[in-house]
Structures are given as structure tokens and as C-alpha cells.
């Protein structure tokens, strides 16, 4: 080919798709230009499907209801931790330029009106303390209509902070749809391994699954962290019911029982049992994924026998590859159900605030809620892709015609609720889990491999028990939380350094533990 | 007014310092400060100290350094014979092979990783092909983690070394080797005593890039689930939901190690030597191989290519595979063109193509201009800080892309706060990230241009420039008529690498391009890859398009430059 031939080819390949697309769009009569006029800027980790469907539906709805077309403009810096980091960067800069304080809302312009997506824990425990969420003004009637019950399975559906006098403050975040976290497994691989299908988290502790699980990283996915917390809470609940069945407890009130030191001891043992189960699951992990879409892909592709999965990812995967290669299980009485969340950002004012409130009105309306779950083509449904997520508005479940999935968390959430009083250790646990499962991963895997070589099955089980019995008790975590609170209050140490050191300390402790048990197993092998 | 040469160099060096200050130090400092700053803002070395007191982090560093050296050694083993064969011998098909050998460079991120992962998956084509597909298959990625990382990285990175070696070998004056041979030296001895020392700048340039790249490589170990390695440890902690200063301190340590690697390389390989003795005025005539010898020459190329192109083949097959139809089989069970149509009608895919082409072209122009400046200072000036300027230009290699990207973001945000609505729209990354993206791409890809230019200048006798100057040519005339034409091949090689990698740049694209209208290709590929259902397939279709465009870029440049390109690729 001549030198000009290559240049022509280069431009043909470069421009070809652009021209082809323009022709295609002309044929289909698709509009490509974004509508001008008013817009709401939303920062979000949500993917293209959700952004597009809500953009189109909201523009139509707004035009119909308020007579003007309003465009949603999205900023998408990555996952929810990236969103938070960006908001932190922006508001930190504003504080720095205003002497350490945020000025009144009408004096700043961040260029971003809302934040959408990330879940209740992220919004409540991470974003709200940054002071970046604007108090929302919703009528009591609307709140009662959308959220007839303020919580589901122990998880709050919207911000319910109270002031010192106990009065409910205006919410700073709202739940807009629901999702749960469960197990996705590949029946084909399970058959090959000769294992029965998993039903509970405990089934994933089977050492025959070594190297076949694809798990979500608890420090990157709050939803995953809550699911792991449910494993711990489940073990605590089992310990509690065993304790309550004891003869000496009969006749006592629950309050009296809870005051007993033996009760605390029993619950703490349950906590430890939960932590132990998690170590066994982690020892079977092949990967710890940052993105929650990965485990379903690993399972469907045959790379993992089972994995952790958010319900709607799992549902789409099952739909795509069929039930021969993927099945989703919501583990009995240990499913974490969490709301996806939205908030208006501090500094949104005037016309922008009015528009942002319109979007909240839409997303909580019956039309907005149905958009989450309807099939493509159903009246009021999505244009291109079904979103497979569950409405949070309870009344939306009354009519399920045209739904892509027939489910109702409000009916199925029973069995076991997340216990608020057992969430005390949660703020520190992801760090400890990461130290035990990810930072010391090589040591954990080596020790497990050594143990699996032990022929004597009784001794092998003993060693596995010892391995999973990592040197941490509930009291350690409680102490750590208290210590952190003290340090933050009295400024005696830099909390960041302290936290970083803690994780390193834990990792060193766990590493030593794994190596010691691995050594014990190796000694069993040498005759 | 005419400046003296020294004043001219000083002026140029000041301009370069200004570029580095604005484009590297400002963003890096904004972020790295977190590694040295306590919560109340006072200075601390505690975090850096913490790193060395932690066995896991130390092990991560040891692993990262170890793997980097092994990868570089393996790249040398691959690249040296290939470079010698392609420059010194003539055999049928040499031209085609030469182009194909650069193929690993055109593998787009995400889909490239997906390709490798699919290939090596438990029930994937390799397992089935080897008859191990029964039962639960074989876990290649899980079983051979360290070896897997080394092989995959070496097969991805050898072209960098190959390009540099080819350029250097082509620049070796054949009369030197002939003289040695005439004096009775064996062919091996000539290679060891004459050729190797003469191509040392090329080895240094290539090895430094490969070493630092593999030391900071994140994607491959992440794909293999190998956590005890510094880049993954940084990534894990920087993207952690909790605020943690440790990763920033770890970045500081990474920077230190990378600079150390650069300096060690410079001491061992990069000593300046008498440049008057090098740069061939005539190229050596390649020896013709035919028959069995030509076939034998093909073997190393075929082996390396066969392995290096597997991910590409995997991406191409994925793009044509019907959704979920590649499972427990060597090839997909059903084929379709549907994913290309889906990519074509996607709202993000095609506009991202145009965006990327614009960003990458602009970035390349900037990188070449700055790279040429650095090269001139480093090799032609007598400034005392010339080595320092050269080293500075290598810094972006050692800074994780995420850090630089967050740095730019922080700058834009603080400018916005300071100037509010008076800030021009192009300095507001949330409104229009073009300028930031172009600068980020240029800064990140500068080292390739610099190494390439410096290698060229070191091999070009300064006498030619002095002669032109003596004959009354102005400095710009010398640059335009003598220096640039003499190093054009190196310049083009650097520019091509810069363009190709800018097109495939990940971190900046993700952090800085947040508005759909400005999405570059990599961002669109990521977005598509995460789409549920057919995402991976549609992303692969877009990935295939990117591979085709990059391949044509390389071929077009090769053709446009004619023989001058030959000095680089020498095929």
C-alpha cells in the first residue's frame, strides 16, 4: 500500500464508525443532541444503564409535570469511594478558602447539585460526617406514603437522625431502591466437585472449595462488608438462641438475661464463631474483587464455583448464561438488604435546589419507582435495558404487571433482622478482615495448603479450626473503637497514623498465627 | 538579540522546570503531602517509617522489585536475539514480522486483561485444548501467580526494549565491527566487545523503561490476584473506603525506588561515551538468509508472536462470540456481529473514539516538544543540572497514574474555589477536562519520548551540529536542518509510543473525564465492560477497533518515514 493509502485507511478507520453511527441514527430517527436548557448535575457511581434510563424518563416526566425539559447531567468519577474522595476534595478546598468553615449555602458554587448511589452506610457514616449533605424538605405525608415503615430487616430506609431533645431532624439522605447481597454459584462446577448446592454462608467454609471462591473486598464494597457482618450476626444469633434455651434462663425476662455476664460471654463466643467462619470462607477465596460485578462474571465463566453477589447483578447474570451455569441464593436468614441512596449536596440553592427536589419527587414517585423493575417495553418501563432493582416504595409492589423480576423484599425479609446493637464492631471490622484475609493472604493460603495435606481427617479438622480461630476477640474491637474515640477527642495521636498502625499490627498478628499453624501442619507431615 | 549557547540552554532549562513544576510537582505535591502530613497539618515521617516496619509492605516491595528485575531480564532475553535478527539479517517476511512484533503495544487495557483472563480461565480454551477441561478444570491464574505475572508482563513489555535495541543497533557504525573482525575477533567477541558497548544507551533506555514499568505495573498482578506487591497494596489502600495516609507514603517510597533503579541503570549502562565515535554514516548491509537458515530465523519470532498475540486473538474472538457462548470449548460455539452493532449504536463508544484521537494527538505534540528540549539539555548542554532535568522527566513513570490524576483534580477544584466564575471553563475539570487530560497524557508519556530522543542524540556526533553552526547556521536552523533529521527515527519512535499509550491511558481518563461528552476510549471501554449481560463482548468490539487503529498508526508511520523509520524498526 502506498503512503497515502495508509493515511486514507487511518482516517477511514478513525471516522468510519462515526459516519456509520450518524447514518444509523438517521435511519432510526434517534436524537443524538442533548437537549439544552436547565440541568441538574449529579455525581454518581451508577453505570450507564441507570444514568440513561433515568435521564430519559425524568426529562419526559418533568416536561409533562412542570412544562420544561430538564436534563440530568452526570459526573462519574468511578466507584462510591471515588465519589466521596472527590466531594471531600471539593469541600475541603472550600473550607480552606473560607477559614476552615463552610460558608452559607448561597455563597458557594460547587457545580454539583446531588449525589446518588452508594448505600445507607456510605451516606450515613461517610458522607454525612463530611458535612456535605443538604437537609431535605419533604412533607410528613410524602414520607409516610413512600416509607410506611422506616426500616426493613433492621436497616434504616432513610436518614433518621434526632437532635438532643429526641426530635427527628430533616433527613439528609433517602433510600430510592433496595438490593440484597447473597451467593451466586455455578451448578456445573459444583457437580464436578461433587458438592451439594450452597444454601447458607456456612456452606462456603467447606475446604473442598479451596481456591474456588470469588469474593468482594470488604474495604471496597460496603454492601459486601454488611453481608460479612450478617455472617457474624447470624453466628451471634445462634449463640443467643442456644443460651436462651438453657434451663437456668427460663422464667427470666429478656432484659434480665441481657444483664447477665454469662449472656455477654455467650454472645462474644458467637461473634468469634462468625469471625472464624469468615476466615474459612476467605481461605477458600481465589480472588478478592474491588468491583461487585466481578464475582458473578467469575462464576458464570467457570472461574469460580461460587461468589458473593448483589442481587441485581446476579439476576442479570443468570438471565444471560442460564441456570446451568449460575444460580443466585439469598442465604437463609442472613441476607443483608440495603437501600440505594440519594442526597442533595450542601451549596445547592435557588433554582438548582428546586430542580433537585423535582428529581427526588420523581425518583420516589410511582413512575420513578417502577422504572427500577419494569421490563423493557412495558408501559412506563425502561427504553433500552431493564434495571432489575427493587422499588423502595412499598405500595409499588401491589401491581407487579410487566415486572422483570417477581420479588418483594418487604415480604421475604423475615427470619433474621440486622441487629443494631450488634453492629457495634462494624466500623472497625472491615479493616480487621482486610488484615486477616487480604494483607496476610499468602500466609493464610500456605497454611491452608499445608493443612489440606494432612491425611488424618480428625487432625486436619482440628488444624483448620485452629487456623480459623484468629487471635481477636470482640472486646479487642470494642477497645479499639473506644481508643480511637479517645484519640480523636484529645488529639494525643494522629488518628490516621494510629489507624494505619492498627491495621499493620493486626496483619502482623494474623500472619504470625497462620505461619504457626502452617508449621504445626507441616510437622504432622514429616514422619 | 542572540544568546550565547549556554544562556540559550539555561533559558530552555528554565522553561522545562516551569513545565515540570506545573505539570508534575504541583499535582504530585498536592497529593503526596498526605504522606507527610498529620491531620493537624504538621510534617511527619511517621508514615514512611511505618512502611519499613511492616513485614507485609516490605515483602510487597521485595516482590515488586524482584519481579521487575526478572521481567526485564526476560524482556532482554526476548528482545536481544530478535533485535539482532531483524537488524542484521535479511530474510523473507522480515517486514511483516517487524510490524507484528510491536503488537503487544496495541492491546487496550481492560479488554486486554479480560483476554488473558479468558484464555487462562479454569474452563477456558487453554484448559480445553490441553484436555484438562473435564471436571472443575485447571486454575492457571491461581496456580502460577508469580510466573504468570512475569510471563504476561514480559510478553507485553518486550517491544519497548526491542524498539530501543533496534534503533541502537541500526546506529552502530559497521566499520567498527568490521575493524574488530579484521583484527581476528570472533563474531561473539565482536558482539560482546564492540556491539554491546556501542548499543549501551539503547539497552539503558529500554531496560529503565521496562524495569520501572514492571515495578509499578498494577493491572497484571491485580488480574492474577497477587496482593503482596507494592502497586496492588497502594491501589487497595488508595481506593479503600477509609481515609488512609499510608498509600501516599508508599507512593513516596515507590518513587524513591524507581529513581534508585534509574540511577543504578545509569551508572551501569548509561555512562556517556565518546559520541564522535558512533552513529553510522552508512548502515550495515544485512546478511541475506535463505532456505533453512531463513526458517530458523523465523522460529524465535514465531514463538514470541504466538504467545504475545494470544490475548489479541482472545479479544477478537470474544468480540465475535455470541453472548455466553464461550464456555468449556476451544472456540466460541456461536458467532455474531451483533456486538459491533451494539458498539456502533452506543451513546458513549463512538464519540469516545473522536475524543481520544484529539487528546492523544495534542498530548503527543506536547510530549515531543518537551522531550526534545530535555534531550537537548541532557546531551548537548554543559549545565550542571542536566542530569537532574533528565531524571525529572522520568518521574511520571514512578508515580501511579491515580496519584497524578487526583492531583490534577485537586488543582482544578482549588482554582475553581479561588476564582469562582472568573475561572475559564477549560480550567474547570468538571466542566471541560480537555486541557487537563491532554497535559496529563503528555506528562505521563513524556519518558518514552525523552529516552528515545536522548538515545538518538547520544549516538549522533555533535560535530555535525558544530560544523553547521560554524558555517553560520542559527540555532533553530541547526535544530531543524541537522539535529531533528538525524534523530527523526528516534523522535518518531518516541512519539508513536506516546500516542499509542496516550490512546490507552487509564487512570487519568477515569478520574478526569467524568462527563460523558468528554469520555475517551478507555473510559468508554471500562463503562461498557461493566455493563451487565453483553458488556464484555461490546467492550471487546470497541477494543478490536482500537487495536486496528493503532496497528494502522504504526504501519502508516513506518510507511511515511520510509527508510528513516527503518533505522528504528530496521525491518
XYZ file of C-alpha atoms in Angstrom, chain B residues 27 41 48 91 127 139 156 165 219 323-324 402 475 485 504 529:
16
model
C -0.303 17.869 41.302
C -1.249 19.753 59.075
C 7.225 6.374 55.712
C 15.021 -12.975 5.199
C -7.592 -25.911 29.579
C -6.808 -22.846 37.667
C 3.641 -7.144 26.948
C 17.731 -2.032 20.729
C -3.149 -4.412 36.167
C -23.113 -13.779 24.461
C -22.152 -16.538 26.948
C -4.135 7.565 40.112
C 20.490 27.570 16.486
C 16.592 14.972 10.767
C -4.776 3.642 26.009
C -17.133 -3.744 30.222
